[in-house]
């Protein structure tokens, strides 16, 4: 019954009826608002005008038919699926135009003019025949009785005092005493704690219109007065001499001075502060005495002389018997630590920027960098077995079948160079600033600072003679790098940040904010959880890697730029060398208890280096086993403090 009721009421789709011809009219489905899902289980989909069933198509289109139709049928774009008859209707050109117009927000009818002239019925011109010509009502002449009654009621209420008229607002300002309601007997009572307003200073001779000549400023004093800040000036004005009182001008800062005086009175705390009696010594943190933190280096024992130019870099052998130094005089020198004797001098082809002794005691190799070259030297010092096994390790290399293209060319030294101690030469594309070894002694890294390229840091493997560039992107000008002593982490210091990379996962682990303008050097604690960074803006930042990415402590002990920092391998000591010619040794105790913060106490300032061309100490390093520190300076000497 519902279907037939809908059928009778829903001769719908009047909009398309005009475009559908008579032969198609009797197909129209007359089920009205009935949902099509109700016909899912029936073979028909509704009824036409005669009440006969409209049957569904025998075969529905699947995805493949739909796709083929889309590819082959040129009218696919203008075909619309009609859910009520389950048939596809091809839209005519007029219907497509109508859809386009409606999509653009235009009117459906082409001939409709939306800008027709409007007829203004009510104009400002007085017409002969007005729009309404009703005469005025009689009630508009007679006073209203209801209003009269209301007014009489209001008058009665005002007379009785039930309604009070509004008072006019007072425009005069009202003053009141802030402290009037305070209890005068209280501890903070007004009279006991009252501080009278400070009186203004009475004018002196310099404020006279005709001051004595000694109160007038000379030209030099006036220039100094103008350059000073307003707070630092003894006088807020310049004393001037006038011939008579009539010639004195008006005071230019009068309003400004009155305003400042009012501010002083208004902002002055008019109450005495209750001071807490604290002993100032209790506020200073209790640090242990340096005597309790021994041993640490205190006295200069040896001076190693021989270089003729500034000594940029030093490094101690893992046994602690030998020391290597690189200088701008194009030489590398090997010293015996205990005697100060120069065992060997090697001349290289440029100013030596960095030297690094291999930390593995089973290998006797020293890396030296100058200009574009990194040299691996065998100094032939110490145990003969270690020296010969190092040479065997280098000669045992077998080249792979396929030579891969590398950023660095490896060359084996022969003949005279081999006799001098050269073993491998690594030629880089750019100037090398730093070399550093991995703790196991097979890998080393070199730094070529260049802001425009991503080829700044290279990692070399000596046993396989291969080089890799670990970074695809340039993150800034690299200053120095370092390997983690225990875990597969790699530290890269740019000008302001230290990035910590995981070499196995090949991802960035941490980014440390140093709060320094330019990092110069970096050292990692042997335990691996702490790091120090020296910077050219006289700061030393200590990082606790488990705690935060910001510095745990900022030390500003040096007066000039820091050039080198170092940790001791066994003792809780770290040192920093700077351009002020001093080496500062600090006690840096790191506890196994993770809840206890590191203890950092400066224990000794070691002096001895002469400042040359504004440069002082260029590098510091600790003895591997003893609490001794070596420092190299711009005064061409290396000094040992024990």
Coordinates of C-alpha atoms in Angstrom, one line a residue:
X1 CA 0.0 0.0 0.0
X2 CA 2.9 2.3 0.8
X3 CA 4.4 1.7 -2.7
X4 CA 1.1 2.5 -4.4
X5 CA 0.6 5.6 -2.2
X6 CA 4.1 6.8 -3.2
X7 CA 3.4 5.9 -6.8
X8 CA 0.3 8.1 -6.8
X9 CA 2.0 11.1 -5.1
X10 CA 5.4 10.9 -6.8
X11 CA 5.4 11.7 -10.4
X12 CA 8.8 13.0 -9.7
X13 CA 11.8 14.3 -11.7
X14 CA 9.9 17.2 -13.4
X15 CA 13.3 18.7 -14.3
X16 CA 14.3 15.8 -16.6
X17 CA 10.8 15.1 -17.9
X18 CA 11.2 17.9 -20.5
X19 CA 14.3 16.3 -21.9
X20 CA 13.1 12.6 -21.9
X21 CA 10.9 11.7 -24.9
X22 CA 7.4 10.0 -24.6
X23 CA 8.7 6.5 -25.4
X24 CA 11.0 6.6 -22.4
X25 CA 8.5 8.1 -20.0
X26 CA 6.8 4.8 -19.1
X27 CA 10.2 3.5 -17.8
X28 CA 10.2 6.0 -15.0
X29 CA 10.3 4.5 -11.5
X30 CA 7.4 5.7 -9.3
X31 CA 8.5 4.3 -5.9
X32 CA 9.1 7.8 -4.6
X33 CA 11.1 8.1 -1.4
X34 CA 11.4 4.4 -0.7
X35 CA 15.1 3.4 -0.2
X36 CA 16.4 1.3 -3.1
X37 CA 18.0 -1.1 -0.6
X38 CA 14.6 -2.6 0.0
X39 CA 14.6 -4.1 -3.5
X40 CA 18.0 -5.8 -3.1
X41 CA 16.5 -9.3 -2.8
X42 CA 13.9 -8.8 -5.6
X43 CA 14.3 -9.3 -9.3
X44 CA 12.6 -5.9 -9.9
X45 CA 13.6 -2.4 -8.8
X46 CA 10.2 -0.6 -8.8
X47 CA 7.1 0.1 -10.9
X48 CA 6.5 2.3 -13.9
X49 CA 3.5 4.6 -14.5
X50 CA 1.2 1.6 -15.5
X51 CA 2.1 -0.2 -12.3
X52 CA 4.2 -2.8 -14.0
X53 CA 7.5 -4.1 -12.5
X54 CA 10.7 -2.6 -13.8
X55 CA 13.2 -5.5 -13.8
X56 CA 16.8 -5.2 -13.0
X57 CA 19.4 -5.8 -15.8
X58 CA 20.3 -9.5 -16.1
X59 CA 24.0 -8.8 -15.5
X60 CA 25.4 -6.1 -13.3
X61 CA 28.6 -4.4 -14.4
X62 CA 31.7 -5.4 -12.4
X63 CA 34.9 -3.4 -12.0
X64 CA 36.5 -4.8 -15.2
X65 CA 33.4 -3.9 -17.3
X66 CA 33.5 -0.5 -15.7
X67 CA 37.1 0.0 -16.6
X68 CA 36.7 -1.2 -20.2
X69 CA 33.7 1.1 -20.6
X70 CA 35.8 4.0 -19.2
X71 CA 38.6 3.3 -21.7
X72 CA 36.5 2.6 -24.9
X73 CA 33.2 4.4 -24.5
X74 CA 33.7 8.1 -25.7
X75 CA 30.5 9.1 -23.9
X76 CA 31.6 7.7 -20.6
X77 CA 32.2 11.1 -19.1
X78 CA 28.6 12.2 -19.7
X79 CA 26.9 9.0 -18.6
X80 CA 25.2 9.0 -15.3
X81 CA 24.0 5.9 -13.4
X82 CA 20.3 6.1 -12.3
X83 CA 19.9 4.1 -9.1
X84 CA 16.1 4.0 -9.4
X85 CA 16.0 2.3 -12.8
X86 CA 19.5 0.6 -12.6
X87 CA 20.2 2.0 -16.0
X88 CA 22.8 4.4 -17.5
X89 CA 21.5 7.7 -18.8
X90 CA 23.5 9.7 -21.4
X91 CA 23.2 13.4 -20.6
X92 CA 22.3 15.7 -23.5
X93 CA 24.4 18.8 -24.3
X94 CA 21.7 21.1 -22.7
X95 CA 21.9 19.1 -19.4
X96 CA 25.8 19.2 -19.4
X97 CA 25.6 22.9 -19.9
X98 CA 23.2 23.2 -17.0
X99 CA 25.6 21.2 -14.8
X100 CA 28.5 23.4 -15.8
X101 CA 26.6 26.6 -15.0
X102 CA 25.4 25.3 -11.6
X103 CA 29.0 24.3 -10.8
X104 CA 30.2 27.8 -11.6
X105 CA 27.5 29.3 -9.3
X106 CA 25.5 30.7 -12.2
X107 CA 21.7 30.6 -12.7
X108 CA 20.2 27.5 -14.2
X109 CA 18.2 29.4 -16.8
X110 CA 20.3 30.8 -19.6
X111 CA 17.8 33.6 -20.3
X112 CA 17.5 34.8 -16.7
X113 CA 18.9 38.4 -16.3
X114 CA 20.0 39.0 -12.7
X115 CA 20.7 42.6 -13.4
X116 CA 17.2 43.8 -14.4
X117 CA 16.5 47.4 -13.4
X118 CA 14.7 47.5 -10.1
X119 CA 11.5 49.6 -9.6
X120 CA 11.8 51.9 -6.6
X121 CA 8.3 52.2 -5.1
X122 CA 9.2 54.5 -2.2
X123 CA 11.1 57.5 -3.7
X124 CA 12.1 60.7 -2.1
X125 CA 9.9 62.7 -4.5
X126 CA 6.5 63.6 -3.1
X127 CA 3.9 62.2 -5.5
X128 CA 0.4 63.5 -6.3
X129 CA -1.0 60.1 -5.5
X130 CA 0.7 58.7 -2.4
X131 CA 1.1 54.9 -1.8
X132 CA -1.2 55.0 1.2
X133 CA -3.9 57.7 1.6
X134 CA -5.5 56.7 4.9
X135 CA -6.6 59.6 7.0
X136 CA -5.2 59.9 10.6
X137 CA -7.0 58.0 13.3
X138 CA -9.2 59.8 15.8
X139 CA -7.3 58.2 18.7
X140 CA -4.1 60.2 17.7
X141 CA -5.8 63.4 18.9
X142 CA -7.2 62.1 22.3
X143 CA -4.7 61.7 25.3
X144 CA -4.2 58.1 26.3
X145 CA -5.9 57.2 29.6
X146 CA -3.6 54.2 30.2
X147 CA -0.5 56.4 30.0
X148 CA -2.1 58.9 32.3
X149 CA -2.7 56.2 34.9
X150 CA 1.0 54.9 34.6
X151 CA 2.4 58.4 35.1
X152 CA 0.2 59.1 38.2
X153 CA 1.4 55.8 39.7
X154 CA 5.1 56.7 39.2
X155 CA 4.5 60.2 40.7
X156 CA 3.0 58.6 43.8
X157 CA 5.9 56.2 44.1
X158 CA 8.5 59.0 44.0
X159 CA 6.5 61.0 46.6
X160 CA 6.4 58.0 48.9
X161 CA 10.2 57.5 48.4
X162 CA 9.9 54.0 46.8
X163 CA 11.7 55.2 43.7
X164 CA 14.8 57.4 44.2
X165 CA 16.1 59.6 41.4
X166 CA 19.6 58.8 40.1
X167 CA 22.3 60.9 41.7
X168 CA 24.6 62.8 39.3
X169 CA 28.1 61.4 39.1
X170 CA 30.8 63.2 41.0
X171 CA 33.6 64.4 38.7
X172 CA 36.0 65.5 41.4
X173 CA 38.8 62.9 42.1
X174 CA 38.7 61.1 45.4
X175 CA 41.8 60.5 47.5
X176 CA 42.2 57.9 50.2
X177 CA 44.9 56.6 52.5
X178 CA 46.2 53.2 51.5
X179 CA 47.3 52.3 55.0
X180 CA 44.3 53.7 56.9
X181 CA 42.8 50.3 57.8
X182 CA 46.1 48.7 59.0
X183 CA 46.5 47.8 62.6
X184 CA 49.0 50.2 64.1
X185 CA 50.0 47.7 66.8
X186 CA 50.9 44.9 64.3
X187 CA 54.6 44.0 63.8
X188 CA 54.4 45.5 60.3
X189 CA 52.4 48.5 61.6
X190 CA 52.6 51.6 59.6
X191 CA 54.3 53.9 62.2
X192 CA 57.0 51.4 63.3
X193 CA 58.0 50.3 59.9
X194 CA 57.5 53.6 58.0
X195 CA 60.4 54.9 55.9
X196 CA 60.1 58.6 55.1
X197 CA 60.5 59.6 51.5
X198 CA 64.1 60.5 50.6
X199 CA 64.7 64.2 50.3
X200 CA 66.1 65.8 47.2
X201 CA 69.7 66.9 47.2
X202 CA 70.1 70.6 47.6
X203 CA 71.6 72.5 44.7
X204 CA 75.4 73.1 44.8
X205 CA 77.7 75.7 43.3
X206 CA 77.8 73.8 39.9
X207 CA 74.0 74.5 39.5
X208 CA 74.5 78.3 39.8
X209 CA 74.0 80.5 36.8
X210 CA 77.4 82.1 37.5
X211 CA 79.5 79.2 39.0
X212 CA 83.2 79.6 39.9
X213 CA 85.5 78.7 37.0
X214 CA 86.7 75.4 38.7
X215 CA 83.1 74.0 38.5
X216 CA 83.0 74.5 34.7
X217 CA 84.0 71.4 32.6
X218 CA 86.9 71.6 30.2
X219 CA 86.5 70.4 26.6
X220 CA 88.0 67.0 27.4
X221 CA 85.8 66.6 30.5
X222 CA 82.7 67.5 28.5
X223 CA 83.5 64.9 25.8
X224 CA 84.0 62.2 28.5
X225 CA 80.7 63.3 30.1
X226 CA 78.9 63.0 26.7
X227 CA 80.3 59.5 26.1
X228 CA 79.3 58.1 29.5
X229 CA 76.0 56.4 30.2
X230 CA 73.3 58.5 32.0
X231 CA 73.7 56.2 35.1
X232 CA 77.5 56.7 35.3
X233 CA 77.5 60.5 35.1
X234 CA 78.3 62.4 38.3
X235 CA 76.1 65.3 37.2
X236 CA 72.9 64.9 35.2
X237 CA 73.5 68.3 33.5
X238 CA 76.4 70.4 32.2
X239 CA 77.3 73.5 34.4
X240 CA 77.0 76.7 32.4
X241 CA 78.0 80.3 33.0
X242 CA 75.6 83.2 32.2
X243 CA 76.3 86.9 32.3
X244 CA 73.2 87.7 34.3
X245 CA 70.0 86.2 35.7
X246 CA 67.9 87.5 32.8
X247 CA 70.0 85.5 30.3
X248 CA 69.3 82.1 32.1
X249 CA 67.1 80.0 29.8
X250 CA 64.3 77.7 31.0
X251 CA 65.4 74.3 32.3
X252 CA 65.0 72.0 29.4
X253 CA 64.7 68.7 31.5
X254 CA 62.2 70.2 34.0
X255 CA 59.2 68.0 33.1
X256 CA 61.4 64.9 32.8
X257 CA 63.0 65.6 36.2
X258 CA 59.7 66.1 37.9
X259 CA 58.3 62.9 36.3
X260 CA 61.4 60.9 37.6
X261 CA 61.0 62.4 41.1
X262 CA 57.3 61.3 41.1
X263 CA 58.3 57.9 39.9
X264 CA 60.9 57.6 42.7
X265 CA 58.3 58.6 45.4
X266 CA 55.6 56.3 43.9
X267 CA 57.9 53.2 43.4
X268 CA 60.0 53.6 46.6
X269 CA 59.4 50.7 49.0
X270 CA 58.0 52.6 52.1
X271 CA 58.6 49.8 54.5
X272 CA 61.6 48.3 56.1
X273 CA 62.5 44.8 54.9
X274 CA 62.7 42.1 57.4
X275 CA 66.1 40.7 56.8
X276 CA 66.9 37.0 57.4
X277 CA 70.2 36.7 59.2
X278 CA 72.2 34.3 57.1
X279 CA 75.9 33.7 57.4
X280 CA 77.2 34.4 53.9
X281 CA 79.7 31.5 54.2
X282 CA 76.8 29.0 54.5
X283 CA 75.7 29.9 51.0
X284 CA 78.9 28.8 49.4
X285 CA 78.8 25.1 48.4
X286 CA 81.1 22.9 50.4
X287 CA 83.8 21.8 48.1
X288 CA 86.6 19.5 49.2
X289 CA 90.1 20.9 49.7
X290 CA 92.5 20.5 46.8
X291 CA 94.8 18.6 49.3
X292 CA 92.2 15.8 49.6
X293 CA 91.9 15.5 45.7
X294 CA 95.6 14.7 45.1
X295 CA 97.3 13.5 42.9
X296 CA 97.2 16.1 40.2
X297 CA 100.0 18.0 38.3
X298 CA 101.4 20.9 40.3
X299 CA 105.0 21.7 39.1
X300 CA 106.7 22.1 35.8
X301 CA 109.3 19.2 35.5
X302 CA 110.6 19.2 31.9
X303 CA 110.7 21.5 28.9
X304 CA 111.1 19.9 25.5
X305 CA 113.0 22.3 23.2
X306 CA 113.8 21.8 19.6
X307 CA 111.0 23.1 17.4
X308 CA 111.5 26.4 15.7
X309 CA 107.8 27.4 15.3
X310 CA 104.6 27.0 17.2
X311 CA 103.8 23.4 18.3
X312 CA 100.2 22.7 17.2
X313 CA 99.6 19.2 18.4
X314 CA 101.1 16.5 20.8
X315 CA 100.2 12.9 21.5
X316 CA 101.6 10.3 24.0
X317 CA 102.2 6.7 23.2
X318 CA 99.9 4.1 25.0
X319 CA 102.8 2.9 27.1
X320 CA 103.6 6.5 28.2
X321 CA 107.3 6.2 27.3
X322 CA 107.2 8.4 24.1
X323 CA 105.7 11.7 23.0
X324 CA 105.1 12.9 19.4
X325 CA 104.7 16.6 18.5
X326 CA 103.8 18.3 15.2
X327 CA 104.8 21.9 14.5
X328 CA 104.5 24.7 11.9
X329 CA 108.3 24.3 11.2
X330 CA 107.3 21.3 8.9
X331 CA 108.7 18.7 11.4
X332 CA 107.4 15.9 13.5
X333 CA 109.6 15.1 16.6
X334 CA 109.6 12.0 18.8
X335 CA 110.7 12.6 22.5
X336 CA 111.5 10.3 25.3
X337 CA 109.1 11.5 28.1
X338 CA 111.3 10.9 31.2
X339 CA 114.6 12.4 29.8
X340 CA 113.3 15.1 27.4
X341 CA 115.6 13.8 24.7
X342 CA 114.5 14.1 21.1
X343 CA 114.8 10.6 19.6
X344 CA 113.9 11.3 16.0
X345 CA 113.0 14.3 13.8
X346 CA 111.1 13.8 10.5
X347 CA 110.6 16.5 8.0
X348 CA 107.2 16.5 6.2
X349 CA 106.0 18.7 3.3
X350 CA 104.0 21.2 5.3
X351 CA 102.9 22.7 8.6
X352 CA 101.7 19.8 10.8
X353 CA 98.1 20.4 12.0
X354 CA 97.6 17.3 14.1
X355 CA 99.4 14.2 15.3
X356 CA 97.8 11.1 16.9
X357 CA 99.5 8.0 18.4
X358 CA 97.6 4.8 17.8
X359 CA 96.0 3.9 21.2
X360 CA 96.4 0.1 20.6
X361 CA 99.6 -1.0 22.4
X362 CA 100.1 -3.9 20.0
X363 CA 100.6 -1.5 17.1
X364 CA 103.3 1.2 16.7
X365 CA 101.7 3.7 14.3
X366 CA 101.5 7.5 14.4
X367 CA 99.1 9.5 12.2
X368 CA 100.3 12.9 11.0
X369 CA 98.3 15.4 9.0
X370 CA 99.6 18.4 7.0
X371 CA 98.1 20.2 4.0
X372 CA 96.1 17.5 2.0
X373 CA 98.1 14.5 3.3
X374 CA 97.7 12.1 6.2
X375 CA 100.9 10.1 6.9
X376 CA 101.0 6.9 8.9
X377 CA 104.5 6.6 10.4
X378 CA 106.2 3.8 12.2
X379 CA 108.7 5.6 14.5
X380 CA 110.5 2.2 15.3
X381 CA 110.6 3.1 19.0
X382 CA 110.1 0.7 21.9
X383 CA 109.5 -3.0 21.6
X384 CA 111.1 -4.5 18.5
X385 CA 108.4 -7.2 18.2
X386 CA 105.6 -4.6 18.1
X387 CA 107.6 -2.5 15.5
X388 CA 108.1 -5.6 13.2
X389 CA 104.5 -6.9 13.7
X390 CA 103.2 -3.4 12.7
X391 CA 105.2 -3.6 9.4
X392 CA 103.9 -7.1 8.8
X393 CA 100.3 -5.9 9.4
X394 CA 100.7 -3.2 6.7
X395 CA 102.5 -5.4 4.1
X396 CA 100.0 -8.3 4.7
X397 CA 97.3 -6.3 2.9
X398 CA 96.0 -7.9 -0.3
X399 CA 94.2 -5.6 -2.7
X400 CA 90.6 -6.7 -3.6
X401 CA 89.7 -7.9 -7.1
X402 CA 87.5 -4.9 -7.8
X403 CA 88.9 -1.5 -6.9
X404 CA 86.2 0.8 -5.8
X405 CA 86.5 4.5 -6.4
X406 CA 87.4 6.3 -3.1
X407 CA 87.6 9.9 -2.0
X408 CA 91.2 9.3 -0.8
X409 CA 94.2 7.7 -2.6
X410 CA 96.2 5.2 -0.5
X411 CA 99.9 4.9 -1.4
X412 CA 102.5 2.5 0.2
X413 CA 105.8 4.2 1.0
X414 CA 109.0 2.7 -0.4
X415 CA 112.7 3.3 -0.6
X416 CA 114.1 6.3 1.2
X417 CA 110.7 7.3 2.7
X418 CA 110.2 3.8 4.1
X419 CA 113.6 4.0 5.8
X420 CA 112.5 7.4 7.3
X421 CA 109.5 5.6 8.9
X422 CA 106.8 6.4 6.3
X423 CA 104.4 3.5 5.8
X424 CA 101.2 4.8 4.2
X425 CA 100.3 8.1 2.6
X426 CA 96.6 9.1 2.3
X427 CA 96.1 12.0 -0.2
X428 CA 92.9 13.9 0.5
X429 CA 90.9 16.2 -1.9
X430 CA 91.2 19.2 0.6
X431 CA 93.4 20.4 3.5
X432 CA 93.2 18.2 6.6
X433 CA 92.9 19.8 10.0
X434 CA 92.6 16.9 12.4
X435 CA 93.2 13.1 12.7
X436 CA 91.9 10.9 15.5
X437 CA 92.1 7.2 16.1
X438 CA 89.4 4.7 17.2
X439 CA 90.2 2.9 20.5
X440 CA 90.8 -0.4 18.8
X441 CA 93.5 1.1 16.6
X442 CA 92.3 0.0 13.1
X443 CA 90.1 3.0 12.2
X444 CA 91.0 6.6 12.1
X445 CA 89.0 9.7 11.1
X446 CA 90.2 12.9 9.4
X447 CA 88.5 16.3 9.3
X448 CA 88.6 18.7 6.3
X449 CA 86.6 21.8 7.3
X450 CA 84.7 23.2 4.3
X451 CA 81.2 24.8 4.7
X452 CA 80.3 24.3 1.1
X453 CA 80.8 20.5 0.8
X454 CA 79.5 17.4 2.5
X455 CA 83.0 15.8 2.2
X456 CA 84.2 17.1 5.6
X457 CA 84.7 13.9 7.7
X458 CA 86.2 10.7 6.4
X459 CA 86.7 7.4 8.2
X460 CA 89.6 5.2 7.1
X461 CA 90.3 1.5 7.8
X462 CA 94.0 0.8 7.8
X463 CA 93.9 -3.0 7.6
X464 CA 91.6 -3.0 4.4
X465 CA 92.9 0.4 3.1
X466 CA 89.5 1.7 2.4
X467 CA 87.8 5.1 3.1
X468 CA 84.2 6.0 3.5
X469 CA 82.3 9.2 3.8
X470 CA 79.8 8.7 6.7
X471 CA 77.7 11.8 6.0
X472 CA 75.6 12.7 2.9
X473 CA 74.5 16.1 4.1
X474 CA 76.6 19.0 5.3
X475 CA 75.4 20.1 8.8
X476 CA 77.8 23.1 9.2
X477 CA 81.5 23.7 9.4
X478 CA 83.0 20.7 11.3
X479 CA 85.6 21.6 13.9
X480 CA 86.6 18.3 15.4
X481 CA 85.5 14.7 15.7
X482 CA 86.0 11.9 18.2
X483 CA 85.2 8.2 18.7
X484 CA 83.3 7.0 21.8
X485 CA 85.8 4.9 23.9
X486 CA 83.4 2.0 24.5
X487 CA 80.3 2.1 22.3
X488 CA 79.9 2.5 18.5
X489 CA 79.2 6.3 18.8
X490 CA 80.8 9.0 16.7
X491 CA 80.9 12.7 18.0
X492 CA 81.0 15.5 15.4
X493 CA 81.5 19.1 16.7
X494 CA 80.4 21.9 14.4
X495 CA 80.6 25.6 15.3
X496 CA 77.8 25.5 17.9
X497 CA 76.6 21.9 18.2
X498 CA 77.9 18.5 19.0
X499 CA 76.1 15.7 17.1
X500 CA 76.3 12.1 18.4
X501 CA 75.8 9.5 15.7
X502 CA 75.3 5.7 16.2
X503 CA 77.6 4.1 13.6
X504 CA 75.7 0.7 13.7
X505 CA 72.2 2.1 13.2
X506 CA 73.6 4.9 11.1
X507 CA 71.4 7.6 12.7
X508 CA 71.6 10.7 14.8
X509 CA 71.3 9.8 18.5
X510 CA 71.7 13.3 20.2
X511 CA 72.4 16.9 19.4
X512 CA 74.1 18.8 22.2
X513 CA 73.6 22.5 22.5
X514 CA 76.9 24.0 23.7
X515 CA 75.7 27.6 24.2
X516 CA 79.1 28.6 22.8
X517 CA 79.8 30.8 19.8
X518 CA 82.6 28.6 18.3
X519 CA 83.8 25.2 19.5
X520 CA 87.5 24.7 19.3
X521 CA 88.1 21.3 20.9
X522 CA 86.4 18.3 22.5
X523 CA 87.3 15.3 24.8
X524 CA 85.2 12.3 25.9
X525 CA 85.4 10.8 29.4
X526 CA 86.9 7.3 29.4
X527 CA 83.6 6.1 31.0
X528 CA 81.8 7.5 27.9
X529 CA 78.9 9.3 29.7
X530 CA 80.5 12.7 29.9
X531 CA 82.0 15.2 27.5
X532 CA 83.9 18.5 27.6
X533 CA 84.0 21.1 24.9
X534 CA 86.4 24.1 24.8
X535 CA 85.4 27.2 22.8
X536 CA 87.0 30.3 21.4
X537 CA 84.7 32.5 23.6
X538 CA 86.7 31.4 26.8
X539 CA 84.1 28.8 28.0
X540 CA 84.4 25.2 28.8
X541 CA 81.2 23.2 28.7
X542 CA 80.8 19.9 30.6
X543 CA 78.0 17.7 29.3
X544 CA 76.4 14.8 31.2
X545 CA 75.1 12.8 28.3
X546 CA 72.5 10.9 30.5
X547 CA 71.2 14.1 32.0
X548 CA 70.5 16.6 29.2
X549 CA 71.5 17.9 25.8
X550 CA 72.5 21.2 27.5
X551 CA 75.7 21.8 29.5
X552 CA 75.7 20.4 33.1
X553 CA 78.4 23.0 34.0
X554 CA 79.8 26.0 32.2
X555 CA 83.3 26.9 33.4
X556 CA 84.7 30.4 32.6
X557 CA 88.1 30.1 34.2
X558 CA 90.2 31.2 31.3
X559 CA 90.5 34.8 30.1
X560 CA 91.2 34.0 26.5
X561 CA 90.2 31.4 23.8
X562 CA 90.5 27.7 24.7
X563 CA 92.6 25.7 22.3
X564 CA 92.7 22.2 23.8
X565 CA 90.9 20.0 26.3
X566 CA 91.7 16.5 27.6
X567 CA 90.6 13.9 30.1
X568 CA 92.9 11.5 32.0
X569 CA 92.4 7.9 31.2
X570 CA 92.6 6.6 34.8
X571 CA 92.5 9.6 37.2
X572 CA 89.4 11.8 37.7
X573 CA 91.2 14.8 36.1
X574 CA 90.6 17.0 33.1
X575 CA 92.7 19.9 31.7
X576 CA 92.2 22.9 29.4
X577 CA 94.8 25.0 27.7
X578 CA 94.1 28.6 26.4
X579 CA 95.6 31.6 24.8
X580 CA 96.2 33.2 28.2
X581 CA 99.3 30.9 28.4
X582 CA 97.9 28.8 31.3
X583 CA 96.7 25.2 31.7
X584 CA 93.9 24.7 34.3
X585 CA 93.6 21.3 35.8
X586 CA 90.3 20.3 37.3
X587 CA 89.2 17.4 39.4
X588 CA 86.2 15.8 37.6
X589 CA 84.9 12.9 39.5
X590 CA 82.2 10.8 37.8
X591 CA 80.3 8.5 40.2
X592 CA 79.0 5.0 39.4
X593 CA 75.7 6.0 41.1
X594 CA 73.6 7.5 38.3
X595 CA 71.7 9.7 40.8
X596 CA 74.8 11.5 42.0
X597 CA 76.0 14.4 39.9
X598 CA 79.7 14.7 38.8
X599 CA 81.9 16.6 41.2
X600 CA 83.9 19.4 39.3
X601 CA 86.5 21.3 41.3
X602 CA 89.3 23.4 39.8
X603 CA 92.5 22.4 41.5
X604 CA 95.5 24.0 39.8
X605 CA 96.5 26.7 37.3
X606 CA 99.8 25.8 35.6
X607 CA 101.8 28.6 34.0
X608 CA 105.0 28.5 32.1
X609 CA 104.3 29.1 28.4
X610 CA 105.1 32.6 27.0
X611 CA 102.3 34.2 24.9
X612 CA 103.6 34.6 21.3
X613 CA 101.7 36.5 18.6
X614 CA 98.6 36.5 21.0
X615 CA 98.7 32.6 21.1
X616 CA 99.4 30.6 24.3
X617 CA 98.8 26.9 24.9
X618 CA 97.7 25.1 21.7
X619 CA 97.3 21.6 22.9
X620 CA 97.1 19.6 26.1
X621 CA 97.2 15.8 26.7
X622 CA 97.6 13.6 29.8
X623 CA 100.2 10.9 30.4
X624 CA 98.3 7.5 29.9
X625 CA 99.3 6.1 33.4
X626 CA 100.7 8.9 35.6
X627 CA 98.8 12.0 36.8
X628 CA 101.0 14.2 34.5
X629 CA 99.9 16.7 31.8
X630 CA 101.8 17.8 28.7
X631 CA 101.2 21.1 27.0
X632 CA 102.4 22.5 23.7
X633 CA 102.6 26.2 23.0
X634 CA 103.2 29.0 20.5
X635 CA 106.5 29.6 22.2
X636 CA 107.9 26.5 20.4
X637 CA 108.2 24.5 23.6
X638 CA 106.4 21.5 25.1
X639 CA 106.2 21.3 28.9
X640 CA 105.6 18.5 31.3
X641 CA 103.8 19.2 34.6
X642 CA 104.0 16.5 37.2

